[in-house]
Amino acid sequence: MQERRGNSRRKMVLPVKISFDKDAALAYTMDITSNGARLGGVRISLERGQTITLIRNGRKANFRVAWIRNISSTELQAGIEALQDIRNFWGVELSDTQQTKDFDAMMSLVADK
């Protein structure tokens, strides 16, 4: 199955705060890309197409809710797309080169045991 997105995803659990209007809640990322993320642990009501603000380590960025999936009656997941440049927002390197280095480092640790 061919990947539809232009940017590669990276599994990464990072705490974030979601805010819009006067509502705010904590959640976490499940996957991140250079232009969006999949959020989990969302316990406030979101709508597809809605603009939300994410706050991470004192940084703020605006996102559009692309999709929503109900996990239970009190929790959902959401796919979000950045409405601005978020190159430094996540605080981690997302290049394929860095992912290869991370994988190689992990494999060398496993091989040493």
C-alpha positions as a LaTeX table, in Angstrom:
\begin{tabular}{lrrr}
\hline
Residue & $x$ (\AA) & $y$ (\AA) & $z$ (\AA) \\
\hline
Met1 & 0.00 & 0.00 & 0.00 \\
Gln2 & 1.48 & 3.31 & $-1.07$ \\
Glu3 & 1.86 & 6.10 & 1.49 \\
Arg4 & $-0.45$ & 9.03 & 0.63 \\
Arg5 & 1.29 & 11.72 & 2.64 \\
Gly6 & 4.19 & 13.71 & 1.27 \\
Asn7 & 6.16 & 13.74 & 4.53 \\
Ser8 & 7.27 & 10.70 & 6.47 \\
Arg9 & 5.73 & 10.04 & 9.87 \\
Arg10 & 7.72 & 9.44 & 13.00 \\
Lys11 & 6.22 & 7.67 & 15.99 \\
Met12 & 6.76 & 10.06 & 18.86 \\
Val13 & 4.82 & 10.54 & 22.09 \\
Leu14 & 5.09 & 14.18 & 23.17 \\
Pro15 & 2.82 & 15.99 & 25.63 \\
Val16 & 0.88 & 18.93 & 24.19 \\
Lys17 & $-1.81$ & 21.33 & 25.32 \\
Ile18 & $-4.73$ & 21.92 & 22.97 \\
Ser19 & $-6.56$ & 25.23 & 23.17 \\
Phe20 & $-9.32$ & 26.93 & 21.21 \\
Asp21 & $-11.88$ & 29.53 & 22.17 \\
Lys22 & $-11.88$ & 29.28 & 25.97 \\
Asp23 & $-11.35$ & 25.51 & 26.13 \\
Ala24 & $-8.04$ & 23.80 & 26.84 \\
Ala25 & $-6.95$ & 20.23 & 27.50 \\
Leu26 & $-3.86$ & 18.06 & 27.64 \\
Ala27 & $-3.18$ & 15.41 & 25.01 \\
Tyr28 & $-0.18$ & 13.72 & 23.38 \\
Thr29 & 1.18 & 13.07 & 19.93 \\
Met30 & 1.26 & 9.55 & 18.55 \\
Asp31 & 2.96 & 10.34 & 15.23 \\
Ile32 & 4.51 & 13.59 & 14.09 \\
Thr33 & 5.55 & 14.97 & 10.72 \\
Ser34 & 7.09 & 18.22 & 9.58 \\
Asn35 & 3.58 & 19.58 & 8.90 \\
Gly36 & 1.22 & 17.85 & 11.33 \\
Ala37 & 0.55 & 15.07 & 13.80 \\
Arg38 & $-1.80$ & 12.41 & 15.06 \\
Leu39 & $-3.03$ & 13.26 & 18.54 \\
Gly40 & $-4.22$ & 10.78 & 21.14 \\
Gly41 & $-5.76$ & 11.12 & 24.57 \\
Val42 & $-7.96$ & 13.99 & 23.42 \\
Arg43 & $-10.78$ & 14.50 & 25.92 \\
Ile44 & $-12.43$ & 17.62 & 24.54 \\
Ser45 & $-14.80$ & 17.88 & 21.62 \\
Leu46 & $-13.17$ & 18.76 & 18.29 \\
Glu47 & $-14.67$ & 19.15 & 14.84 \\
Arg48 & $-13.18$ & 18.42 & 11.44 \\
Gly49 & $-11.95$ & 21.69 & 9.88 \\
Gln50 & $-11.67$ & 23.43 & 13.25 \\
Thr51 & $-8.60$ & 25.56 & 13.99 \\
Ile52 & $-6.82$ & 24.73 & 17.25 \\
Thr53 & $-3.67$ & 25.95 & 18.94 \\
Leu54 & $-1.11$ & 23.49 & 20.25 \\
Ile55 & 1.32 & 24.52 & 22.97 \\
Arg56 & 4.53 & 22.56 & 23.45 \\
Asn57 & 7.50 & 23.68 & 25.57 \\
Gly58 & 6.32 & 27.28 & 25.50 \\
Arg59 & 5.89 & 27.29 & 21.71 \\
Lys60 & 2.50 & 27.86 & 20.07 \\
Ala61 & 1.34 & 26.81 & 16.62 \\
Asn62 & $-2.02$ & 26.77 & 14.85 \\
Phe63 & $-3.38$ & 23.60 & 13.26 \\
Arg64 & $-6.48$ & 22.49 & 11.34 \\
Val65 & $-8.25$ & 19.31 & 12.45 \\
Ala66 & $-8.15$ & 17.03 & 9.38 \\
Trp67 & $-9.92$ & 13.98 & 10.83 \\
Ile68 & $-11.33$ & 12.64 & 14.07 \\
Arg69 & $-11.67$ & 9.06 & 15.34 \\
Asn70 & $-13.69$ & 8.23 & 18.48 \\
Ile71 & $-11.78$ & 5.77 & 20.66 \\
Ser72 & $-14.38$ & 5.71 & 23.45 \\
Ser73 & $-17.21$ & 7.88 & 24.67 \\
Thr74 & $-14.67$ & 10.15 & 26.42 \\
Glu75 & $-11.57$ & 9.95 & 24.21 \\
Leu76 & $-10.70$ & 10.58 & 20.59 \\
Gln77 & $-7.76$ & 10.72 & 18.23 \\
Ala78 & $-7.32$ & 13.54 & 15.73 \\
Gly79 & $-5.18$ & 14.17 & 12.69 \\
Ile80 & $-3.98$ & 17.76 & 12.50 \\
Glu81 & $-2.30$ & 19.84 & 9.79 \\
Ala82 & $-0.14$ & 22.88 & 10.49 \\
Leu83 & $-1.37$ & 26.26 & 9.31 \\
Gln84 & 2.13 & 27.74 & 9.60 \\
Asp85 & 5.76 & 26.69 & 9.47 \\
Ile86 & 6.38 & 24.31 & 12.40 \\
Arg87 & 9.97 & 23.40 & 11.58 \\
Asn88 & 11.17 & 23.87 & 15.19 \\
Phe89 & 7.86 & 23.31 & 16.98 \\
Trp90 & 8.27 & 19.65 & 18.02 \\
Gly91 & 11.82 & 20.08 & 19.31 \\
Val92 & 13.07 & 16.93 & 17.54 \\
Glu93 & 14.83 & 16.28 & 14.23 \\
Leu94 & 12.49 & 14.75 & 11.64 \\
Ser95 & 14.81 & 14.18 & 8.69 \\
Asp96 & 15.19 & 10.69 & 7.22 \\
Thr97 & 18.93 & 10.95 & 7.92 \\
Gln98 & 18.27 & 11.41 & 11.64 \\
Gln99 & 15.83 & 8.48 & 11.68 \\
Thr100 & 18.50 & 6.27 & 10.08 \\
Lys101 & 21.06 & 7.39 & 12.68 \\
Asp102 & 18.60 & 6.68 & 15.50 \\
Phe103 & 17.87 & 3.21 & 14.12 \\
Asp104 & 21.56 & 2.42 & 13.65 \\
Ala105 & 22.33 & 3.56 & 17.20 \\
Met106 & 19.53 & 1.39 & 18.58 \\
Met107 & 20.71 & $-1.65$ & 16.61 \\
Ser108 & 24.29 & $-1.22$ & 17.85 \\
Leu109 & 23.01 & $-1.22$ & 21.44 \\
Val110 & 21.07 & $-4.42$ & 20.83 \\
Ala111 & 24.02 & $-6.08$ & 19.09 \\
Asp112 & 26.35 & $-5.32$ & 22.03 \\
Lys113 & 24.28 & $-7.42$ & 24.45 \\
\hline
\end{tabular}
